[in-house]
Tab-separated table of C-alpha atoms in Angstrom:
chain	number	residue	atom	x	y	z
A	1	UNK	CA	151.686	171.890	87.017
A	2	UNK	CA	150.543	168.700	85.334
A	3	UNK	CA	147.289	167.057	86.576
A	4	UNK	CA	147.429	163.612	88.186
A	5	UNK	CA	145.803	160.846	86.168
A	6	UNK	CA	142.267	160.059	87.258
A	7	UNK	CA	140.637	156.572	87.383
A	8	UNK	CA	137.849	156.224	84.856
A	9	UNK	CA	134.424	155.751	86.398
A	10	UNK	CA	133.158	152.147	86.700
A	11	UNK	CA	130.544	151.352	84.053
A	12	UNK	CA	127.069	150.927	85.519
A	13	UNK	CA	126.879	147.287	84.361
A	14	UNK	CA	130.037	146.437	86.261
A	15	UNK	CA	128.719	148.093	89.392
A	16	UNK	CA	125.549	145.949	89.085
A	17	UNK	CA	127.574	142.736	88.795
A	18	UNK	CA	129.648	143.563	91.828
A	19	UNK	CA	126.551	144.445	93.825
A	20	UNK	CA	124.865	141.165	92.883
A	21	UNK	CA	128.016	139.177	93.649
A	22	UNK	CA	128.285	140.811	97.098
A	23	UNK	CA	124.625	140.115	97.851
A	24	UNK	CA	124.996	136.498	96.727
A	25	UNK	CA	128.016	135.985	98.888
A	26	UNK	CA	126.235	137.510	101.832
A	27	UNK	CA	123.213	135.257	101.313
A	28	UNK	CA	125.441	132.205	101.047
A	29	UNK	CA	127.163	133.087	104.262
A	30	UNK	CA	123.843	133.760	105.914
A	31	UNK	CA	122.316	130.508	104.739
A	32	UNK	CA	125.444	128.586	105.654
A	33	UNK	CA	125.482	130.110	109.115
A	34	UNK	CA	121.756	129.437	109.555
A	35	UNK	CA	122.329	125.813	108.452
A	36	UNK	CA	125.127	125.336	110.926
A	37	UNK	CA	123.092	126.966	113.667
A	38	UNK	CA	120.067	124.786	112.828
A	39	UNK	CA	122.193	121.682	112.659
A	40	UNK	CA	123.676	122.506	116.100
A	41	UNK	CA	120.147	122.695	117.541
A	42	UNK	CA	118.900	119.398	116.018
A	43	UNK	CA	119.622	116.007	117.566
A	44	UNK	CA	121.933	113.820	115.529
A	45	UNK	CA	120.616	110.978	113.471
A	46	UNK	CA	121.878	108.429	115.990
A	47	UNK	CA	120.230	110.304	118.872
A	48	UNK	CA	116.910	110.374	117.042
A	49	UNK	CA	117.219	106.662	116.197
A	50	UNK	CA	117.708	105.716	119.846
A	51	UNK	CA	114.806	107.950	120.919
A	52	UNK	CA	112.598	106.436	118.233
A	53	UNK	CA	113.445	102.889	119.414
A	54	UNK	CA	112.697	103.758	123.035
A	55	UNK	CA	109.354	105.495	122.153
A	56	UNK	CA	108.236	102.698	119.887
A	57	UNK	CA	108.719	100.066	122.553
A	58	UNK	CA	107.085	102.278	125.222
A	59	UNK	CA	103.983	102.780	123.091
A	60	UNK	CA	103.534	99.345	121.555
A	61	UNK	CA	105.422	96.972	123.827
A	62	UNK	CA	107.360	95.602	120.860
A	63	UNK	CA	111.072	96.292	120.318
A	64	UNK	CA	112.482	98.228	117.358
A	65	UNK	CA	115.959	98.272	115.843
A	66	UNK	CA	117.223	101.008	113.520
A	67	UNK	CA	120.438	99.962	111.811
A	68	UNK	CA	121.531	103.364	110.466
A	69	UNK	CA	120.430	106.993	110.849
A	70	UNK	CA	121.840	110.284	109.559
A	71	UNK	CA	121.014	113.750	108.329
A	72	UNK	CA	121.721	114.724	104.755
A	73	UNK	CA	121.595	118.409	103.758
A	74	UNK	CA	121.683	118.474	99.946
A	75	UNK	CA	119.572	119.395	98.110
A	76	UNK	CA	117.519	119.916	101.247
A	77	UNK	CA	117.529	118.643	104.839
A	78	UNK	CA	116.430	114.990	105.124
A	79	UNK	CA	116.542	112.497	107.938
A	80	UNK	CA	117.298	108.990	106.745
A	81	UNK	CA	116.752	105.729	108.669
A	82	UNK	CA	117.921	102.476	107.074
A	83	UNK	CA	117.581	98.780	107.978
A	84	UNK	CA	114.601	99.176	110.352
A	85	UNK	CA	113.044	96.098	111.861
A	86	UNK	CA	110.768	95.099	114.697
A	87	UNK	CA	112.014	92.612	117.301
A	88	UNK	CA	109.634	89.777	116.412
A	89	UNK	CA	110.103	86.182	115.292
A	90	UNK	CA	109.011	87.279	111.847
A	91	UNK	CA	110.066	90.961	111.851
A	92	UNK	CA	108.405	93.791	110.017
A	93	UNK	CA	111.230	95.323	108.005
A	94	UNK	CA	111.804	98.656	106.176
A	95	UNK	CA	114.852	99.021	104.027
A	96	UNK	CA	114.789	102.844	104.033
A	97	UNK	CA	112.731	105.726	105.509
A	98	UNK	CA	113.385	109.306	104.368
A	99	UNK	CA	111.713	112.210	106.189
A	100	UNK	CA	111.907	115.749	104.716
A	101	UNK	CA	111.135	118.345	107.410
A	102	UNK	CA	110.035	121.970	106.892
A	103	UNK	CA	112.717	124.338	108.151
A	104	UNK	CA	110.637	127.165	109.597
A	105	UNK	CA	108.640	125.022	112.101
A	106	UNK	CA	111.886	123.344	113.254
A	107	UNK	CA	113.008	126.742	114.639
A	108	UNK	CA	109.930	126.650	116.885
A	109	UNK	CA	110.452	122.971	117.747
A	110	UNK	CA	107.451	121.884	115.765
A	111	UNK	CA	107.345	118.725	113.770
A	112	UNK	CA	106.099	119.449	110.245
A	113	UNK	CA	107.215	117.086	107.451
A	114	UNK	CA	106.754	117.827	103.761
A	115	UNK	CA	107.134	114.159	102.892
A	116	UNK	CA	107.930	110.757	104.332
A	117	UNK	CA	109.000	108.058	101.865
A	118	UNK	CA	109.388	104.377	102.742
A	119	UNK	CA	110.869	101.805	100.396
A	120	UNK	CA	110.951	98.020	100.462
A	121	UNK	CA	108.594	97.236	103.327
A	122	UNK	CA	107.986	93.630	104.385
A	123	UNK	CA	104.743	93.089	106.392
A	124	UNK	CA	104.041	89.524	107.655
A	125	UNK	CA	100.366	89.474	108.569
A	126	UNK	CA	100.981	87.602	111.851
A	127	UNK	CA	103.458	90.262	113.037
A	128	UNK	CA	101.064	93.074	112.059
A	129	UNK	CA	98.301	91.361	114.103
A	130	UNK	CA	100.502	91.601	117.174
A	131	UNK	CA	99.802	95.411	117.212
A	132	UNK	CA	96.074	94.982	117.522
A	133	UNK	CA	94.721	96.934	120.479
A	134	UNK	CA	97.994	98.825	120.948
A	135	UNK	CA	97.430	101.620	118.459
A	136	UNK	CA	95.495	103.593	121.114
A	137	UNK	CA	98.857	104.790	122.476
A	138	UNK	CA	100.239	105.871	119.140
A	139	UNK	CA	99.416	109.542	119.801
A	140	UNK	CA	100.681	109.636	123.381
A	141	UNK	CA	103.110	112.543	123.906
A	142	UNK	CA	106.611	111.568	124.767
A	143	UNK	CA	107.466	112.252	128.414
A	144	UNK	CA	109.394	115.513	128.863
A	145	UNK	CA	109.298	116.159	125.097
A	146	UNK	CA	110.133	119.670	123.956
A	147	UNK	CA	108.844	119.054	120.443
A	148	UNK	CA	105.181	119.154	119.384
A	149	UNK	CA	103.410	118.335	116.133
A	150	UNK	CA	102.342	121.134	113.874
A	151	UNK	CA	98.748	121.537	112.646
A	152	UNK	CA	99.690	119.457	109.618
A	153	UNK	CA	102.420	117.099	110.872
A	154	UNK	CA	102.778	115.287	107.523
A	155	UNK	CA	101.819	116.618	104.087
A	156	UNK	CA	102.616	113.540	101.944
A	157	UNK	CA	103.357	109.852	102.581
A	158	UNK	CA	104.851	107.784	99.743
A	159	UNK	CA	105.525	104.080	99.759
A	160	UNK	CA	106.971	101.653	97.193
A	161	UNK	CA	107.579	97.873	97.179
A	162	UNK	CA	105.333	97.392	100.186
A	163	UNK	CA	104.975	93.610	100.411
A	164	UNK	CA	102.089	92.140	102.369
A	165	UNK	CA	102.465	88.468	103.389
A	166	UNK	CA	99.211	86.677	104.166
A	167	UNK	CA	98.538	83.713	106.440
A	168	UNK	CA	99.588	81.238	103.717
A	169	UNK	CA	102.832	83.071	102.950
A	170	UNK	CA	101.571	84.575	99.645
A	171	UNK	CA	103.302	87.871	99.105
A	172	UNK	CA	101.749	90.809	97.161
A	173	UNK	CA	103.498	94.063	96.459
A	174	UNK	CA	101.782	97.504	96.598
A	175	UNK	CA	102.814	101.092	95.957
A	176	UNK	CA	101.025	104.375	96.603
A	177	UNK	CA	100.807	107.952	97.875
A	178	UNK	CA	98.671	109.828	100.356
A	179	UNK	CA	98.392	113.643	100.533
A	180	UNK	CA	97.018	114.752	103.930
A	181	UNK	CA	94.826	117.606	105.178
A	182	UNK	CA	94.883	118.597	108.909
A	183	UNK	CA	93.492	115.909	111.172
A	184	UNK	CA	95.212	113.162	109.200
A	185	UNK	CA	92.400	113.245	106.624
A	186	UNK	CA	93.526	112.085	103.164
A	187	UNK	CA	93.033	114.822	100.565
A	188	UNK	CA	94.003	112.439	97.751
A	189	UNK	CA	95.234	108.873	97.830
A	190	UNK	CA	96.443	106.353	95.268
A	191	UNK	CA	97.032	102.599	95.847
A	192	UNK	CA	98.419	100.392	93.115
A	193	UNK	CA	99.356	96.787	92.423
A	194	UNK	CA	102.565	97.280	90.383
A	195	UNK	CA	102.808	95.076	87.302
A	196	UNK	CA	99.129	94.070	87.316
A	197	UNK	CA	97.575	93.746	83.842
A	198	UNK	CA	95.087	95.234	83.286
A	199	UNK	CA	95.814	98.127	85.644
A	200	UNK	CA	94.778	97.693	89.283
A	201	UNK	CA	94.499	101.056	91.067
A	202	UNK	CA	92.392	102.689	93.780
A	203	UNK	CA	92.023	106.490	93.911
A	204	UNK	CA	90.385	108.691	96.582
A	205	UNK	CA	89.683	112.430	96.158
A	206	UNK	CA	88.296	114.369	99.089
A	207	UNK	CA	85.218	116.573	98.632
A	208	UNK	CA	84.949	120.009	100.175
A	209	UNK	CA	83.405	119.794	103.693
A	210	UNK	CA	80.127	121.601	104.241
A	211	UNK	CA	79.334	123.478	107.409
A	212	UNK	CA	77.139	121.409	109.685
A	213	UNK	CA	75.628	121.944	113.133
A	214	UNK	CA	75.905	118.291	114.143
A	215	UNK	CA	78.736	115.756	113.747
A	216	UNK	CA	81.043	116.553	110.796
A	217	UNK	CA	80.978	114.237	107.845
A	218	UNK	CA	83.934	113.945	105.443
A	219	UNK	CA	83.439	112.530	101.958
A	220	UNK	CA	85.587	111.169	99.140
A	221	UNK	CA	85.016	110.236	95.552
A	222	UNK	CA	86.176	106.636	94.988
A	223	UNK	CA	87.490	105.162	91.752
A	224	UNK	CA	88.841	101.614	91.648
A	225	UNK	CA	90.087	100.237	88.336
A	226	UNK	CA	90.609	96.474	88.388
A	227	UNK	CA	89.926	93.482	86.149
A	228	UNK	CA	89.283	95.701	83.153
A	229	UNK	CA	86.267	97.260	84.937
A	230	UNK	CA	85.622	99.581	87.864
A	231	UNK	CA	84.069	100.324	91.182
A	232	UNK	CA	82.903	103.948	91.362
A	233	UNK	CA	81.053	105.874	94.041
A	234	UNK	CA	81.359	107.799	97.259
A	235	UNK	CA	82.706	107.078	100.746
A	236	UNK	CA	81.835	108.969	103.941
A	237	UNK	CA	83.485	109.243	107.357
A	238	UNK	CA	81.257	110.525	110.115
A	239	UNK	CA	83.014	111.967	113.197
A	240	UNK	CA	81.812	110.902	116.664
A	241	UNK	CA	78.598	112.514	117.895
A	242	UNK	CA	80.188	112.453	121.394
A	243	UNK	CA	83.795	112.942	122.422
A	244	UNK	CA	84.371	109.325	123.285
A	245	UNK	CA	82.130	107.903	120.529
A	246	UNK	CA	83.252	105.918	117.491
A	247	UNK	CA	83.781	107.093	113.922
A	248	UNK	CA	81.535	105.585	111.261
A	249	UNK	CA	82.654	104.803	107.698
A	250	UNK	CA	80.294	104.023	104.880
A	251	UNK	CA	80.505	103.734	101.100
A	252	UNK	CA	78.158	103.056	98.158
A	253	UNK	CA	79.862	101.931	94.973
A	254	UNK	CA	78.711	100.779	91.552
A	255	UNK	CA	80.411	97.665	90.131
A	256	UNK	CA	80.782	97.840	86.390
A	257	UNK	CA	81.986	95.161	83.988
A	258	UNK	CA	84.768	93.605	86.155
A	259	UNK	CA	86.364	90.439	84.854
A	260	UNK	CA	86.086	88.119	87.839
A	261	UNK	CA	88.986	85.838	86.863
A	262	UNK	CA	91.365	88.780	86.281
A	263	UNK	CA	90.243	90.370	89.568
A	264	UNK	CA	91.067	87.204	91.524
A	265	UNK	CA	94.364	86.636	89.699
A	266	UNK	CA	95.437	90.228	90.423
A	267	UNK	CA	95.529	89.348	94.119
A	268	UNK	CA	97.365	86.045	93.796
A	269	UNK	CA	94.331	83.658	93.803
A	270	UNK	CA	93.169	80.971	91.394
A	271	UNK	CA	89.834	81.815	89.799
A	272	UNK	CA	86.884	79.465	90.117
A	273	UNK	CA	84.590	81.554	87.967
A	274	UNK	CA	84.913	83.295	84.608
A	275	UNK	CA	82.805	86.209	83.383
A	276	UNK	CA	82.196	89.922	83.845
A	277	UNK	CA	80.336	91.123	86.927
A	278	UNK	CA	78.201	94.196	87.524
A	279	UNK	CA	76.210	95.266	90.525
A	280	UNK	CA	76.436	97.368	93.661
A	281	UNK	CA	78.679	97.287	96.808
A	282	UNK	CA	77.912	98.873	100.111
A	283	UNK	CA	80.410	99.151	103.030
A	284	UNK	CA	80.048	99.794	106.770
A	285	UNK	CA	82.638	100.084	109.541
A	286	UNK	CA	82.818	101.581	113.058
A	287	UNK	CA	85.728	102.289	115.427
A	288	UNK	CA	87.629	104.788	117.421
A	289	UNK	CA	90.758	104.458	115.313
A	290	UNK	CA	91.682	103.392	111.754
A	291	UNK	CA	92.730	99.929	112.918
A	292	UNK	CA	89.393	99.385	114.593
A	293	UNK	CA	87.598	100.611	111.478
A	294	UNK	CA	89.421	98.008	109.335
A	295	UNK	CA	88.712	95.231	111.809
A	296	UNK	CA	84.994	95.975	111.899
A	297	UNK	CA	84.644	96.306	108.082
A	298	UNK	CA	81.593	94.670	106.540
A	299	UNK	CA	80.588	94.763	102.885
A	300	UNK	CA	77.756	93.540	100.711
A	301	UNK	CA	77.923	93.166	96.925
A	302	UNK	CA	74.793	92.268	94.968
A	303	UNK	CA	76.184	90.971	91.630
A	304	UNK	CA	75.185	89.541	88.266
A	305	UNK	CA	77.612	87.718	85.938
A	306	UNK	CA	76.270	87.078	82.446
A	307	UNK	CA	77.452	84.921	80.820
A	308	UNK	CA	79.479	82.969	83.401
A	309	UNK	CA	81.480	79.750	83.483
A	310	UNK	CA	82.045	77.662	86.597
A	311	UNK	CA	85.659	76.501	85.973
A	312	UNK	CA	86.255	73.497	88.221
A	313	UNK	CA	83.051	71.392	88.150
A	314	UNK	CA	80.471	70.092	85.663
A	315	UNK	CA	77.320	70.379	87.741
A	316	UNK	CA	75.116	68.499	85.292
A	317	UNK	CA	77.536	65.531	85.179
A	318	UNK	CA	77.846	65.518	88.957
A	319	UNK	CA	74.061	65.228	89.333
A	320	UNK	CA	73.577	62.599	86.615
A	321	UNK	CA	76.367	60.348	88.021
A	322	UNK	CA	75.496	60.974	91.700
A	323	UNK	CA	78.961	62.471	92.213
A	324	UNK	CA	81.023	59.757	90.489
A	325	UNK	CA	82.104	62.197	87.769
A	326	UNK	CA	82.562	65.899	88.523
A	327	UNK	CA	85.500	67.195	86.444
A	328	UNK	CA	84.814	69.806	83.822
A	329	UNK	CA	83.219	73.222	83.490
A	330	UNK	CA	79.673	74.532	83.708
A	331	UNK	CA	78.692	77.247	81.176
A	332	UNK	CA	75.924	79.494	82.560
A	333	UNK	CA	73.733	82.067	80.878
A	334	UNK	CA	73.633	83.945	84.191
A	335	UNK	CA	74.842	83.749	87.765
A	336	UNK	CA	73.530	86.215	90.370
A	337	UNK	CA	73.618	86.564	94.142
A	338	UNK	CA	74.960	88.447	97.091
A	339	UNK	CA	78.490	88.378	98.548
A	340	UNK	CA	78.820	89.510	102.181
A	341	UNK	CA	82.194	89.948	103.829
A	342	UNK	CA	82.924	90.408	107.556
A	343	UNK	CA	86.250	91.011	109.216
A	344	UNK	CA	86.882	88.800	112.256
A	345	UNK	CA	89.822	88.164	114.621
A	346	UNK	CA	90.654	85.048	112.593
A	347	UNK	CA	90.326	86.543	109.102
A	348	UNK	CA	87.662	87.647	106.654
A	349	UNK	CA	84.531	85.540	106.399
A	350	UNK	CA	82.832	85.470	102.965
A	351	UNK	CA	79.180	84.478	102.600
A	352	UNK	CA	77.575	83.953	99.216
A	353	UNK	CA	73.818	84.046	99.594
A	354	UNK	CA	70.818	83.709	97.234
A	355	UNK	CA	72.918	82.221	94.507
A	356	UNK	CA	70.936	81.596	91.320
A	357	UNK	CA	72.404	79.990	88.237
A	358	UNK	CA	70.721	79.417	84.891
A	359	UNK	CA	71.693	77.818	81.561
A	360	UNK	CA	70.107	75.685	78.818
A	361	UNK	CA	71.015	72.522	80.737
A	362	UNK	CA	70.251	73.385	84.341
A	363	UNK	CA	69.119	75.828	86.892
A	364	UNK	CA	70.355	75.963	90.453
A	365	UNK	CA	70.299	77.861	93.693
A	366	UNK	CA	72.273	77.753	96.895
A	367	UNK	CA	74.659	79.379	99.346
A	368	UNK	CA	78.331	79.170	100.241
A	369	UNK	CA	80.677	80.262	103.014
A	370	UNK	CA	84.449	80.731	102.737
A	371	UNK	CA	86.473	81.191	105.941
A	372	UNK	CA	90.206	80.633	106.330
A	373	UNK	CA	90.101	79.076	102.866
A	374	UNK	CA	87.658	76.378	104.018
A	375	UNK	CA	84.517	75.932	101.980
A	376	UNK	CA	81.060	75.058	103.277
A	377	UNK	CA	78.063	75.263	100.970
A	378	UNK	CA	74.952	73.671	99.556
A	379	UNK	CA	73.420	73.745	96.100
A	380	UNK	CA	70.086	72.450	94.697
A	381	UNK	CA	70.298	71.605	90.976
A	382	UNK	CA	67.400	71.169	88.547
A	383	UNK	CA	68.130	69.512	85.184
A	384	UNK	CA	66.014	70.148	82.156
A	385	UNK	CA	65.500	66.384	81.632
A	386	UNK	CA	63.409	66.091	84.791
A	387	UNK	CA	65.756	65.730	87.747
A	388	UNK	CA	64.621	68.390	90.173
A	389	UNK	CA	66.204	69.740	93.369
A	390	UNK	CA	69.186	67.441	93.677
A	391	UNK	CA	71.115	68.536	96.843
A	392	UNK	CA	74.846	68.948	96.429
A	393	UNK	CA	77.345	69.805	99.167
A	394	UNK	CA	80.488	71.918	98.544
A	395	UNK	CA	83.405	71.466	100.888
A	396	UNK	CA	87.186	71.135	101.036
A	397	UNK	CA	89.406	74.136	100.551
A	398	UNK	CA	89.876	76.825	97.910
A	399	UNK	CA	92.931	74.888	96.621
A	400	UNK	CA	91.141	71.516	96.672
A	401	UNK	CA	87.362	72.041	96.489
A	402	UNK	CA	85.108	68.994	96.784
A	403	UNK	CA	81.610	68.648	95.382
A	404	UNK	CA	79.309	65.705	96.016
A	405	UNK	CA	76.409	64.285	98.059
A	406	UNK	CA	76.186	63.703	101.799
A	407	UNK	CA	75.808	60.150	103.064
A	408	UNK	CA	72.099	60.722	103.735
A	409	UNK	CA	71.502	62.087	100.254
A	410	UNK	CA	73.285	59.150	98.655
A	411	UNK	CA	71.279	56.638	100.693
A	412	UNK	CA	68.018	58.363	99.809
A	413	UNK	CA	68.949	58.576	96.148
A	414	UNK	CA	69.707	54.855	96.053
A	415	UNK	CA	66.358	54.035	97.664
A	416	UNK	CA	64.482	56.432	95.407
A	417	UNK	CA	66.142	54.976	92.275
A	418	UNK	CA	64.918	51.507	93.216
A	419	UNK	CA	61.385	52.827	93.318
A	420	UNK	CA	61.443	55.174	90.311
A	421	UNK	CA	64.619	56.213	88.431
A	422	UNK	CA	64.830	59.944	87.742
A	423	UNK	CA	62.153	61.592	89.878
A	424	UNK	CA	62.460	58.953	92.621
A	425	UNK	CA	66.212	59.440	92.679
A	426	UNK	CA	65.881	63.206	93.223
A	427	UNK	CA	63.134	62.888	95.815
A	428	UNK	CA	65.024	60.215	97.737
A	429	UNK	CA	68.160	62.327	97.764
A	430	UNK	CA	66.292	65.336	99.069
A	431	UNK	CA	64.525	63.290	101.746
A	432	UNK	CA	67.797	61.705	102.807
A	433	UNK	CA	69.490	65.068	103.046
A	434	UNK	CA	66.607	66.448	105.102
A	435	UNK	CA	66.655	63.565	107.539
A	436	UNK	CA	70.390	64.012	107.980
A	437	UNK	CA	69.855	67.688	108.705
A	438	UNK	CA	67.207	66.874	111.308
A	439	UNK	CA	68.924	63.979	113.106
A	440	UNK	CA	72.604	64.397	112.230
A	441	UNK	CA	75.458	65.009	114.678
A	442	UNK	CA	75.466	68.669	115.635
A	443	UNK	CA	79.238	68.585	116.334
A	444	UNK	CA	79.836	67.055	112.913
A	445	UNK	CA	77.743	69.814	111.274
A	446	UNK	CA	79.723	72.504	113.004
A	447	UNK	CA	83.002	71.043	111.693
A	448	UNK	CA	81.614	71.220	108.138
A	449	UNK	CA	82.921	67.912	106.820
A	450	UNK	CA	83.800	67.592	103.153
A	451	UNK	CA	81.007	66.048	101.064
A	452	UNK	CA	81.404	62.388	100.191
A	453	UNK	CA	81.265	61.146	96.631
A	454	UNK	CA	80.473	57.626	95.632
A	455	UNK	CA	83.565	55.426	95.096
């Protein structure tokens, strides 16, 4: 009886391919099912948008509008918000926000985001100021919420084309990235001014925290490259000694070879001084939240610029002509002094103190204040040809500065010139200025009038 034909055995390599194909199909089905199950448990994009609008207004008292919202699942799950704007007369706008959540915490209803990216942000300063004092409610839990933040709610925040609009409407664009450790502490951070030449960039790198019995102090290495030079040093954030106490921020930075004109131009301003500065900057701030820290910020920079050029005035000509001629420049062998900045509710106040200038033609000393672009200052100029201590007043605005003599100084100079040209002129001007200081109108002084030049 003939034997029935038998099927030849499957080669081992074919069995391996079939096994791999079966496992792959099973994994795809499993992942697809898990994705559908996860998607069924998550709120839709529109639901999240409406919740976000309600929570934003509840916390800050300012309305929010989200134009579009949706989930996208390839190559990974992402929540996308588009056309986001606050309900303000000059709204804060965000063209697009993309949040990339971690999948595993979502199953436990925990919020843990690998990355949040925002693009094309418009920040009018007046609209941002409307949030002052309201950030205390930013961490309030939503009523009846079933979701909670993970130990590290956000690992990375990326922003591009972030445009800050100042009080005068000047717009500056920034880009950057922050990588976070738990407690919202930046592990690394980069802030850039795109398109600036030379490069303008700030970098922070967190140091390892040491065990301490008292309040914990966090520290970062700071490197700022701007104006062809740098600020380098160390910043520290000291946690509150008591539960309801404030945080304290401090920094100590070395200023090295920064081109002053390039530094000012990088941030949309017209330079009044040319030269390379070196020195030291210290920083202090205190507050319960980051916003409070920024609003309390104070800095001091002791600087030296050598050589330097004052770009808008010829100081020697101004003194010799009693203010009739001022246009030109003043080359200096050296300019030194201290710049102190203080954040206030109305803007940043800048105070230049202990200014000392020196060249082959003159020496001078004085002080200057800049606040809301208004200038108020006083200089005393000595010329090498014998005119000593001539008092000049600086006023006007940053866009239209004015340099000259007060009425009292001019009257004294005229009287002194009649007695003795040269030395008498200087002594008379100084005496006239001093008499005006003693007996002048206090209200007029407070208003810081622009100095008057002779017609």
